[in-house]
């Protein structure tokens, strides 16, 4: 079963698909982190909690208001993003003149609060969220069975990643953003409202986490700890990719998801640590990360 | 070699001779109170406070004096508790040797992780330490000797030096008192040594310390290893107290807790981490019935601490008294 070439193709491709899906979440989450880090210089430790909140908001929309998956896919990120903007205005904005570490500590505290509140009200046992009718079922590709919803998750995440990359690297707004990360004072002097841009950037990054949460809701059970397991892996992805580029976050996210999936086929015991092992190797060879600029 | 000379050059200028009278007095009062304490409060609770005080003090050596935020100190604290528990239970070592084994293992682990982590700075450093700590967590979860979800249970307390039985809580209390108080004094000594002064210089202005000729990375690695070892000493002692090594102590929320203790008490102060640890452990003890609300309360303390109370309790006190505490 675990010999290199003795693996049945169904197992191999199944795990590859699983890895690709995990990779989609890694990519969207580390992309959000990268966007926030770029302009705010804050590692958003609350990212995992906000991803979890996205899944919960989708669940709540369905159960309390009867709003289904498709509207939730837009509403939940908006709600989570708006919540993020409130956090940025009331708390994070007070820390920009301080050491970066305080941003990390503050968002860590926020993560504890958000997770604790959800755990108090919903327990840790996880709530089911149905796959939307349109995407239930799957296709038999001959060599494997491809569930529609999983294909959609990969497609949606690729689309969102590409859209974000395009916006930041190719549009005028993105140019302002990139300029503001280099020199906010100068960009402000040109008449660009930098504080507003920072606020919206945080909101957008957080909304990406919320979006990933909604995507995840039908796959994983919606539970308060779903973010805390993921966020540390995403941090490792960020270290491996290097925060220098948006592209780095995306490519590394998918790549590591796939590597993790392959490890699950050939050496299952190692699948939980393989990303951290890769991180150690990358730190030894190229400390600034695969796509990062040397400090 | 050149570096060695500089260290001794700088030392007499910035260092006061011996311990200031105020610090001496505080340590004396603290020791007296700790000797009396087990006769007034439940000794196991008091021992838990002392273990966490040492853990927080060890963490503070790295963050408060070295300016390095490790978000993975649970790895050394919890890792050492597993090693000490294993040494006591399976190898049948005496308590003092088990604790030393745990601390040594934490030191080796700290040296290995630290040598990679110091390649990155600031928040990256924090993320790298966190990720490695997570690796240690997975090992604790999956390795053969750690007992997975159950941990290592009913660890024998054994006889100190093979002579004095520690099964009695009061006897164990004084063993823990000697270990933790001694550890804290050792950390005090490190902070106020020439080495500690160089650390502060690196924390304040790293490029300048480099330009003065200090091998900054070597200092960082040494302080990381020292901090990990002392954190391990605390964790190993805790496993003797509770006769248990469990996943709680290697989980990353434990790394967060020690940051909280240090932040609340006052980073970069001598007594802050001790006060912070005492407060958090007491709070958890008395609020245990609130379940997950404890997490929320800790989160709120974190947020308030970062937003309005960055100096911490002892930091504020120290400013009022105009004396370093």
Coordinates of C-alpha atoms in Angstrom, one line a residue:
Chain A
X1 CA 0.0 0.0 0.0
X2 CA 2.7 2.5 0.9
X3 CA 5.3 1.4 -1.7
X4 CA 6.3 4.2 -4.0
X5 CA 4.7 2.6 -7.1
X6 CA 2.4 0.2 -5.5
X7 CA -0.2 2.8 -4.7
X8 CA -3.6 2.4 -6.4
X9 CA -4.3 5.4 -8.6
X10 CA -7.6 6.1 -6.8
X11 CA -5.8 6.5 -3.5
X12 CA -3.1 8.7 -5.0
X13 CA -5.5 10.9 -7.0
X14 CA -7.9 11.1 -4.1
X15 CA -5.2 12.3 -1.7
X16 CA -3.9 14.7 -4.4
X17 CA -7.4 16.2 -4.7
X18 CA -7.7 16.4 -0.9
X19 CA -4.3 18.1 -0.8
X20 CA -5.3 20.5 -3.6
X21 CA -8.4 21.4 -1.5
X22 CA -6.4 22.0 1.6
X23 CA -4.0 23.9 -0.5
X24 CA -6.8 26.1 -1.7
X25 CA -7.6 27.1 1.9
X26 CA -3.9 27.6 2.6
X27 CA -3.6 29.8 -0.4
X28 CA -6.7 32.0 0.3
X29 CA -5.8 32.4 3.9
X30 CA -2.1 33.2 3.4
X31 CA -3.1 35.5 0.6
X32 CA -5.3 37.4 3.1
X33 CA -2.4 37.5 5.6
X34 CA 0.0 38.7 2.9
X35 CA -2.4 41.5 1.9
X36 CA -2.9 42.6 5.5
X37 CA 0.8 42.3 6.3
X38 CA 1.8 44.3 3.2
X39 CA 0.0 47.5 4.3
X40 CA -0.5 47.2 8.0
X41 CA 2.7 45.3 8.9
X42 CA 0.6 43.2 11.2
X43 CA 0.5 39.4 11.3
X44 CA -3.2 38.8 11.8
X45 CA -3.3 36.1 14.4
X46 CA -7.0 36.4 14.4
X47 CA -7.1 35.2 10.8
X48 CA -8.0 31.6 11.8
X49 CA -10.7 32.8 14.1
X50 CA -12.2 35.0 11.4
X51 CA -12.1 32.1 9.0
X52 CA -14.0 30.1 11.5
X53 CA -16.4 33.0 12.0
X54 CA -17.0 33.0 8.3
X55 CA -18.2 29.4 8.4
X56 CA -20.3 30.2 11.5
X57 CA -21.9 33.2 9.9
X58 CA -22.9 31.1 6.9
X59 CA -24.4 28.5 9.2
X60 CA -26.2 31.2 11.2
X61 CA -27.6 32.9 8.0
X62 CA -29.0 29.5 7.0
X63 CA -30.4 28.5 10.4
X64 CA -31.7 31.8 11.7
X65 CA -32.7 33.6 8.5
X66 CA -33.0 30.8 6.0
X67 CA -30.4 32.4 3.7
X68 CA -28.8 29.7 1.7
X69 CA -25.2 29.0 0.5
X70 CA -25.0 31.2 -2.6
X71 CA -26.1 34.5 -0.9
X72 CA -24.0 33.5 2.1
X73 CA -21.0 33.2 -0.1
X74 CA -21.2 37.0 -0.6
X75 CA -22.9 38.0 2.7
X76 CA -20.7 36.2 5.1
X77 CA -17.4 37.7 3.8
X78 CA -19.1 41.1 3.9
X79 CA -20.2 40.7 7.5
X80 CA -16.8 39.3 8.6
X81 CA -15.0 42.0 6.6
X82 CA -17.2 44.7 8.3
X83 CA -16.4 43.2 11.6
X84 CA -12.7 43.4 10.7
X85 CA -13.1 47.0 9.8
X86 CA -14.5 47.7 13.2
X87 CA -11.5 45.9 14.8
X88 CA -9.1 47.9 12.7
X89 CA -10.7 51.3 13.5
X90 CA -11.1 50.7 17.2
X91 CA -8.0 48.7 18.1
X92 CA -5.4 48.0 15.4
X93 CA -5.1 51.6 14.3
X94 CA -3.8 52.5 17.7
X95 CA -0.8 50.2 17.3
X96 CA 0.8 51.3 14.0
X97 CA 3.4 53.4 15.7
X98 CA 4.5 50.6 18.0
X99 CA 6.6 47.5 17.5
X100 CA 5.0 44.9 15.2
X101 CA 4.9 42.4 18.1
X102 CA 2.0 44.3 19.7
X103 CA -0.2 43.7 16.6
X104 CA 0.5 40.0 16.9
X105 CA -0.3 40.0 20.5
X106 CA -3.5 42.0 20.1
X107 CA -4.8 39.8 17.3
X108 CA -3.9 36.8 19.4
X109 CA -6.1 38.1 22.2
X110 CA -8.9 38.8 19.7
X111 CA -8.6 35.2 18.4
X112 CA -9.0 33.9 22.0
X113 CA -12.1 36.0 22.5
X114 CA -13.8 35.1 19.2
X115 CA -13.0 31.4 19.6
X116 CA -14.1 31.4 23.3
X117 CA -17.4 33.1 22.5
X118 CA -18.3 30.6 19.7
X119 CA -17.3 27.7 22.0
X120 CA -19.5 29.0 24.7
X121 CA -22.5 29.2 22.5
X122 CA -22.1 26.3 20.2
X123 CA -19.9 23.8 22.0
X124 CA -17.0 22.1 20.3
X125 CA -18.9 19.2 18.6
X126 CA -19.3 20.8 15.2
X127 CA -22.4 21.7 13.2
X128 CA -23.3 20.2 9.9
X129 CA -23.7 22.4 6.8
X130 CA -25.3 20.9 3.7
X131 CA -23.6 21.0 0.3
X132 CA -25.8 23.3 -2.0
X133 CA -28.1 21.3 -4.3
X134 CA -26.5 22.6 -7.4
X135 CA -23.1 21.1 -6.4
X136 CA -24.1 17.9 -4.8
X137 CA -23.1 14.6 -6.5
X138 CA -20.1 14.3 -8.6
X139 CA -18.5 13.0 -11.8
X140 CA -17.0 9.7 -12.4
X141 CA -13.8 10.4 -14.3
X142 CA -13.1 6.8 -15.0
X143 CA -10.0 6.6 -12.8
X144 CA -11.6 8.4 -9.9
X145 CA -14.8 9.9 -8.5
X146 CA -14.7 13.7 -8.4
X147 CA -17.3 15.3 -6.0
X148 CA -18.6 18.5 -7.6
X149 CA -18.4 20.6 -4.5
X150 CA -14.7 19.9 -4.1
X151 CA -14.0 20.8 -7.7
X152 CA -16.0 24.0 -7.1
X153 CA -13.8 24.8 -4.0
X154 CA -10.7 24.5 -6.0
X155 CA -12.1 26.6 -8.9
X156 CA -13.5 29.3 -6.6
X157 CA -10.2 29.7 -4.7
X158 CA -8.2 29.9 -7.9
X159 CA -10.5 32.5 -9.2
X160 CA -10.3 34.6 -6.0
X161 CA -6.6 34.2 -5.8
X162 CA -6.2 35.3 -9.4
X163 CA -8.6 38.2 -9.0
X164 CA -6.7 39.5 -5.9
X165 CA -3.4 39.1 -7.6
X166 CA -4.7 41.0 -10.7
X167 CA -6.1 43.8 -8.6
X168 CA -2.9 44.3 -6.6
X169 CA -0.4 43.8 -9.4
X170 CA -2.2 45.2 -12.5
X171 CA -4.7 47.9 -11.5
X172 CA -4.3 51.6 -10.4
X173 CA -5.8 50.8 -7.0
X174 CA -3.2 48.1 -6.6
X175 CA -0.5 50.5 -7.6
X176 CA -1.6 52.8 -4.8
X177 CA -1.6 50.0 -2.4
X178 CA 1.9 48.9 -3.3
X179 CA 3.1 52.4 -3.2
X180 CA 1.6 52.9 0.2
X181 CA 3.4 49.8 1.6
X182 CA 6.7 51.4 0.5
X183 CA 6.0 54.9 1.8
X184 CA 2.6 55.8 3.3
X185 CA 3.6 59.4 4.1
X186 CA 4.6 60.2 0.5
X187 CA 1.5 58.5 -1.0
X188 CA -0.7 60.4 1.5
X189 CA 1.0 63.7 0.3
X190 CA -0.2 62.9 -3.2
X191 CA -3.8 63.1 -1.9
X192 CA -4.5 59.4 -1.4
X193 CA -6.5 58.7 1.7
X194 CA -4.0 56.2 3.2
X195 CA -5.9 55.5 6.5
X196 CA -9.0 54.7 4.5
X197 CA -7.0 52.4 2.3
X198 CA -5.5 50.6 5.3
X199 CA -9.0 50.2 6.8
X200 CA -10.4 48.7 3.6
X201 CA -7.3 46.5 3.1
X202 CA -7.8 44.9 6.5
X203 CA -11.5 44.5 5.8
X204 CA -10.6 42.9 2.4
X205 CA -8.0 40.5 3.9
X206 CA -10.4 39.5 6.7
X207 CA -13.2 39.0 4.1
X208 CA -11.0 36.6 2.3
X209 CA -10.7 34.6 5.5
X210 CA -14.5 34.7 5.9
X211 CA -14.9 33.6 2.3
X212 CA -12.6 30.6 2.9
X213 CA -14.7 29.8 5.9
X214 CA -17.9 29.7 3.9
X215 CA -16.2 27.5 1.3
X216 CA -15.0 25.2 4.1
X217 CA -18.4 25.0 5.9
X218 CA -19.9 22.1 3.8
X219 CA -16.6 20.1 3.7
X220 CA -15.6 20.3 7.4
X221 CA -18.1 20.4 10.2
X222 CA -18.5 24.0 11.4
X223 CA -16.8 24.1 14.8
X224 CA -14.9 26.7 16.9
X225 CA -11.5 25.1 16.6
X226 CA -11.5 24.8 12.8
X227 CA -9.4 28.0 12.6
X228 CA -6.9 27.3 15.3
X229 CA -5.6 24.1 13.6
X230 CA -5.3 25.7 10.3
X231 CA -3.7 29.0 11.2
X232 CA -0.5 27.6 12.4
X233 CA 0.0 25.6 9.2
X234 CA -0.8 28.8 7.3
X235 CA 1.9 30.7 9.3
X236 CA 4.3 28.0 8.2
X237 CA 3.2 28.4 4.6
X238 CA 3.8 32.2 5.0
X239 CA 7.3 31.6 6.3
X240 CA 8.1 29.1 3.5
X241 CA 6.7 31.3 0.7
X242 CA 8.0 34.6 2.1
X243 CA 5.8 37.6 2.5
X244 CA 7.4 39.6 -0.2
X245 CA 4.9 38.7 -2.9
X246 CA 1.3 37.9 -3.4
X247 CA 2.3 35.3 -5.9
X248 CA 4.4 33.6 -3.2
X249 CA 1.5 33.2 -0.9
X250 CA -0.7 31.7 -3.6
X251 CA 1.8 29.3 -5.2
X252 CA 3.2 28.1 -1.9
X253 CA -0.3 27.5 -0.5
X254 CA -1.3 25.2 -3.3
X255 CA 2.1 23.5 -3.5
X256 CA 2.2 22.7 0.2
X257 CA -1.3 21.4 0.2
X258 CA -0.4 19.0 -2.6
X259 CA 2.9 17.9 -0.9
X260 CA 0.9 17.3 2.3
X261 CA -1.6 15.1 0.3
X262 CA 1.2 13.1 -1.2
X263 CA 2.8 12.6 2.2
X264 CA -0.5 11.2 3.4
X265 CA -0.2 8.5 0.7
X266 CA 3.4 7.5 1.1
X267 CA 4.1 8.2 4.7
X268 CA 0.8 8.9 6.6
X269 CA 2.5 9.5 10.0
X270 CA 4.5 12.3 8.5
X271 CA 1.6 14.2 7.0
X272 CA 1.0 16.4 10.1
X273 CA 4.6 17.6 10.3
X274 CA 5.8 17.6 6.6
X275 CA 5.0 21.3 6.2
X276 CA 7.1 22.2 9.3
X277 CA 9.9 20.0 8.1
X278 CA 9.9 21.8 4.8
X279 CA 9.9 25.1 6.7
X280 CA 13.0 24.0 8.6
X281 CA 14.7 23.1 5.3
X282 CA 13.7 26.4 3.6
X283 CA 15.0 28.4 6.6
X284 CA 18.3 26.6 6.4
X285 CA 18.7 27.2 2.7
X286 CA 16.8 30.4 2.0
X287 CA 15.8 32.2 5.2
X288 CA 13.8 34.9 3.4
X289 CA 11.4 32.3 2.0
X290 CA 11.1 30.9 -1.5
X291 CA 9.5 34.0 -3.0
X292 CA 10.6 36.5 -0.5
X293 CA 13.0 39.4 -0.9
X294 CA 16.2 39.2 1.2
X295 CA 15.8 41.4 4.3
Chain B
X1 CA 38.3 36.9 21.2
X2 CA 37.8 40.6 20.4
X3 CA 34.3 40.2 21.5
X4 CA 35.3 38.8 24.9
X5 CA 37.4 41.9 25.5
X6 CA 34.6 44.3 24.6
X7 CA 32.2 42.5 27.0
X8 CA 34.5 43.1 29.9
X9 CA 35.2 46.7 28.8
X10 CA 31.6 47.6 28.8
X11 CA 30.6 45.7 32.0
X12 CA 31.8 48.0 34.7
X13 CA 30.3 51.1 33.1
X14 CA 26.7 49.9 33.0
X15 CA 26.6 47.4 35.8
X16 CA 26.0 48.2 39.4
X17 CA 27.9 46.2 41.9
X18 CA 25.9 43.4 43.4
X19 CA 22.1 43.3 43.9
X20 CA 20.4 46.6 44.8
X21 CA 19.1 46.7 48.4
X22 CA 15.5 47.0 47.1
X23 CA 15.8 43.8 45.1
X24 CA 17.5 42.0 48.0
X25 CA 14.7 43.1 50.3
X26 CA 12.0 41.9 47.8
X27 CA 13.7 38.5 47.3
X28 CA 14.0 38.1 51.0
X29 CA 10.3 38.9 51.7
X30 CA 9.3 36.7 48.8
X31 CA 11.4 33.8 50.2
X32 CA 10.0 34.2 53.7
X33 CA 6.4 34.3 52.3
X34 CA 7.0 31.2 50.2
X35 CA 8.4 29.3 53.2
X36 CA 5.2 30.2 55.2
X37 CA 2.8 29.7 52.2
X38 CA 2.2 25.9 52.2
X39 CA 0.8 26.2 55.7
X40 CA -1.9 28.6 54.6
X41 CA -2.8 27.6 51.0
X42 CA -3.1 24.2 49.3
X43 CA 0.6 23.3 48.6
X44 CA -0.1 21.9 45.1
X45 CA -1.7 25.2 44.1
X46 CA 1.3 27.1 45.5
X47 CA 3.7 24.8 43.6
X48 CA 1.8 25.3 40.4
X49 CA 2.2 29.1 40.8
X50 CA 6.0 28.7 41.4
X51 CA 6.4 26.5 38.3
X52 CA 4.6 29.0 36.2
X53 CA 6.5 31.9 37.8
X54 CA 9.8 30.3 36.7
X55 CA 8.4 29.6 33.3
X56 CA 7.3 33.2 32.8
X57 CA 10.7 34.5 34.1
X58 CA 12.5 32.2 31.7
X59 CA 10.3 33.5 28.8
X60 CA 10.9 37.1 30.0
X61 CA 14.6 36.6 29.7
X62 CA 14.1 36.1 26.0
X63 CA 11.3 38.6 25.3
X64 CA 11.9 41.3 27.9
X65 CA 15.6 41.4 27.8
X66 CA 16.5 39.9 24.5
X67 CA 13.6 41.4 22.6
X68 CA 12.7 38.1 21.0
X69 CA 9.1 37.1 20.9
X70 CA 9.0 33.3 20.9
X71 CA 5.5 32.0 20.4
X72 CA 6.5 28.4 21.0
X73 CA 7.8 28.2 24.5
X74 CA 5.3 25.5 25.3
X75 CA 7.6 23.2 23.3
X76 CA 10.3 23.4 26.0
X77 CA 8.0 23.6 28.9
X78 CA 5.9 20.6 27.8
X79 CA 8.7 18.8 26.1
X80 CA 10.7 18.8 29.3
X81 CA 7.7 17.6 31.3
X82 CA 7.5 14.6 29.1
X83 CA 11.2 13.8 29.3
X84 CA 11.2 14.2 33.1
X85 CA 8.1 12.1 33.5
X86 CA 9.6 9.4 31.3
X87 CA 12.8 9.5 33.2
X88 CA 11.1 9.2 36.6
X89 CA 8.6 6.6 35.5
X90 CA 10.4 4.3 33.0
X91 CA 14.0 4.8 33.8
X92 CA 13.3 5.1 37.6
X93 CA 15.6 8.1 38.1
X94 CA 15.5 10.2 41.3
X95 CA 13.4 13.4 41.2
X96 CA 16.4 15.8 40.9
X97 CA 17.9 13.8 38.0
X98 CA 14.6 13.5 36.2
X99 CA 14.1 17.3 36.4
X100 CA 17.7 17.8 35.2
X101 CA 17.1 15.4 32.3
X102 CA 14.0 17.4 31.4
X103 CA 15.8 20.7 31.5
X104 CA 18.7 19.4 29.5
X105 CA 16.4 18.0 26.8
X106 CA 14.6 21.4 26.6
X107 CA 18.0 23.0 26.3
X108 CA 19.0 20.8 23.4
X109 CA 15.7 21.4 21.7
X110 CA 16.0 25.1 22.3
X111 CA 19.5 25.1 20.7
X112 CA 18.2 23.2 17.6
X113 CA 15.1 25.3 17.1
X114 CA 16.8 28.5 18.1
X115 CA 19.6 28.1 15.6
X116 CA 17.0 28.1 12.8
X117 CA 14.6 30.6 14.3
X118 CA 17.2 33.4 14.7
X119 CA 17.6 33.4 10.9
X120 CA 14.4 35.4 10.8
X121 CA 13.4 38.5 12.8
X122 CA 10.4 40.1 14.4
X123 CA 7.1 38.6 13.6
X124 CA 8.7 36.0 11.3
X125 CA 10.7 34.8 14.3
X126 CA 7.5 34.5 16.3
X127 CA 5.9 32.5 13.5
X128 CA 8.9 30.2 13.1
X129 CA 9.1 29.4 16.8
X130 CA 5.3 28.7 16.8
X131 CA 5.5 26.4 13.8
X132 CA 8.4 24.4 15.4
X133 CA 6.5 24.2 18.6
X134 CA 3.6 22.7 16.7
X135 CA 5.9 20.1 15.4
X136 CA 6.9 19.2 18.9
X137 CA 3.2 19.0 19.7
X138 CA 2.6 16.5 16.9
X139 CA 5.5 14.4 18.1
X140 CA 4.0 14.4 21.6
X141 CA 0.7 13.4 20.1
X142 CA 2.0 10.6 18.0
X143 CA 5.2 9.3 19.5
X144 CA 5.3 6.0 21.3
X145 CA 6.6 7.1 24.7
X146 CA 4.3 10.1 25.2
X147 CA 1.1 8.1 25.6
X148 CA -0.8 10.2 23.0
X149 CA -4.0 11.7 24.3
X150 CA -3.5 10.2 27.7
X151 CA -0.1 11.6 28.3
X152 CA 2.2 10.0 30.9
X153 CA 0.2 9.5 34.0
X154 CA 0.9 8.5 37.6
X155 CA 4.5 9.5 37.5
X156 CA 6.2 8.4 40.7
X157 CA 7.5 11.3 42.8
X158 CA 10.4 9.2 44.1
X159 CA 13.0 10.0 46.7
X160 CA 15.2 13.1 46.6
X161 CA 18.8 12.0 46.2
X162 CA 17.4 8.5 46.8
X163 CA 17.0 9.4 50.4
X164 CA 14.1 11.8 51.1
X165 CA 10.7 10.7 50.0
X166 CA 8.7 13.4 48.2
X167 CA 5.4 11.7 48.3
X168 CA 4.3 14.2 51.0
X169 CA 3.1 17.5 49.5
X170 CA 5.1 19.6 52.0
X171 CA 8.3 17.8 51.3
X172 CA 7.8 18.2 47.6
X173 CA 6.9 21.9 48.1
X174 CA 10.3 22.7 49.5
X175 CA 12.0 20.8 46.7
X176 CA 10.0 22.9 44.2
X177 CA 10.8 26.0 46.2
X178 CA 14.5 25.4 46.0
X179 CA 14.4 24.6 42.3
X180 CA 12.2 27.5 41.2
X181 CA 13.6 30.1 43.5
X182 CA 17.1 29.1 42.5
X183 CA 16.1 29.2 38.9
X184 CA 14.7 32.7 39.3
X185 CA 17.8 33.9 41.1
X186 CA 19.9 32.4 38.3
X187 CA 17.9 34.3 35.7
X188 CA 18.4 37.5 37.7
X189 CA 22.1 36.8 37.7
X190 CA 22.1 36.3 33.9
X191 CA 20.1 39.5 33.3
X192 CA 22.6 41.6 35.4
X193 CA 25.7 40.0 34.0
X194 CA 27.8 41.5 31.2
X195 CA 26.1 39.1 28.9
X196 CA 22.7 40.5 30.0
X197 CA 23.9 44.0 29.2
X198 CA 24.9 43.1 25.7
X199 CA 21.5 41.5 25.3
X200 CA 19.8 44.7 26.2
X201 CA 22.0 46.6 23.8
X202 CA 20.9 44.2 21.0
X203 CA 17.3 44.6 22.0
X204 CA 17.6 48.4 21.9
X205 CA 19.6 48.8 18.7
X206 CA 20.7 45.7 16.8
X207 CA 22.5 47.3 14.0
X208 CA 24.5 49.4 16.5
X209 CA 25.4 46.3 18.5
X210 CA 26.6 44.7 15.3
X211 CA 28.7 47.7 14.4
X212 CA 30.3 47.5 17.8
X213 CA 31.5 44.1 16.9
X214 CA 29.2 41.8 18.8
X215 CA 28.3 38.5 17.2
X216 CA 24.6 39.2 17.6
X217 CA 23.4 35.9 16.4
X218 CA 25.6 34.1 18.9
X219 CA 24.1 36.1 21.7
X220 CA 20.6 35.5 20.5
X221 CA 21.2 31.7 20.2
X222 CA 22.7 31.6 23.7
X223 CA 19.8 33.5 25.3
X224 CA 17.3 31.4 23.4
X225 CA 18.9 28.2 24.7
X226 CA 19.1 29.5 28.2
X227 CA 15.5 30.6 28.1
X228 CA 14.4 27.2 26.7
X229 CA 16.4 25.3 29.4
X230 CA 14.9 27.3 32.2
X231 CA 11.4 26.9 30.8
X232 CA 12.2 23.2 30.6
X233 CA 13.3 23.3 34.3
X234 CA 9.9 24.7 35.1
X235 CA 8.0 22.2 33.0
X236 CA 10.0 19.2 34.4
X237 CA 9.2 20.4 37.9
X238 CA 5.6 20.7 37.1
X239 CA 5.4 17.1 35.9
X240 CA 6.8 16.0 39.2
X241 CA 4.2 18.1 41.1
X242 CA 1.2 16.8 39.2
X243 CA 2.7 13.4 38.4
X244 CA 1.5 14.0 34.9
X245 CA 2.9 15.1 31.5
X246 CA 0.1 15.9 29.1
X247 CA -0.7 17.6 25.8
X248 CA -1.9 20.7 27.5
X249 CA 1.6 21.7 28.3
X250 CA 2.9 21.4 24.8
X251 CA -0.2 23.0 23.1
X252 CA 0.3 26.4 21.6
X253 CA -2.3 27.9 23.9
X254 CA 0.3 27.4 26.7
X255 CA 2.8 29.5 24.7
X256 CA 0.1 32.2 24.5
X257 CA -0.5 31.9 28.3
X258 CA 3.2 32.5 29.1
X259 CA 3.2 35.6 26.9
X260 CA 0.1 36.8 28.7
X261 CA 1.7 36.3 32.1
X262 CA 4.7 38.3 31.1
X263 CA 2.7 41.0 29.4
X264 CA 0.4 41.4 32.4
X265 CA 3.1 41.5 34.9
X266 CA 5.5 43.7 32.9
X267 CA 7.9 42.7 30.1
X268 CA 11.5 43.4 30.8
X269 CA 11.0 43.7 34.6
X270 CA 12.4 41.3 37.1
X271 CA 9.3 40.7 39.2
X272 CA 6.6 41.3 36.6
X273 CA 6.5 37.8 35.2
X274 CA 6.3 36.3 38.7
X275 CA 3.3 38.6 39.5
X276 CA 1.7 37.9 36.1
X277 CA 2.1 34.1 36.6
X278 CA 0.6 34.2 40.1
X279 CA -2.3 36.3 38.8
X280 CA -3.1 34.1 35.8
X281 CA -2.8 30.8 37.7
X282 CA -5.0 32.1 40.5
X283 CA -7.5 33.4 38.0
X284 CA -7.7 30.1 36.2
X285 CA -8.0 28.3 39.5
X286 CA -10.9 30.3 40.8
X287 CA -12.7 30.8 37.5
X288 CA -12.3 27.1 36.4
X289 CA -16.1 26.7 36.8
X290 CA -16.7 29.2 34.0
X291 CA -15.3 26.8 31.5
X292 CA -14.6 28.4 28.1
X293 CA -15.2 31.9 29.5
X294 CA -11.7 31.7 31.0
X295 CA -10.4 31.8 27.4
X296 CA -12.5 34.9 26.7
X297 CA -11.4 36.6 29.9
X298 CA -7.7 35.9 29.0
X299 CA -8.3 37.3 25.5
X300 CA -9.8 40.4 27.0
X301 CA -6.8 40.8 29.3
X302 CA -4.6 40.4 26.3
X303 CA -6.4 43.1 24.4
X304 CA -6.5 45.5 27.3
X305 CA -2.9 44.8 28.1
X306 CA -1.8 45.6 24.5
X307 CA -4.0 48.7 24.1
X308 CA -3.7 50.5 27.3
X309 CA -1.5 48.7 29.7
X310 CA 1.7 47.8 27.9
X311 CA 4.0 48.3 30.8
X312 CA 2.2 45.8 32.9
X313 CA 1.6 45.9 36.6
X314 CA 5.2 45.9 37.8
X315 CA 6.2 48.2 34.9
X316 CA 3.7 50.8 36.1
X317 CA 4.8 50.3 39.7
X318 CA 8.4 50.7 38.7
X319 CA 7.7 54.0 36.9
X320 CA 5.9 55.3 40.0
X321 CA 8.7 54.3 42.3
X322 CA 11.3 55.5 39.7
X323 CA 13.2 52.4 40.4
X324 CA 13.8 49.3 38.2
X325 CA 11.9 46.4 39.5

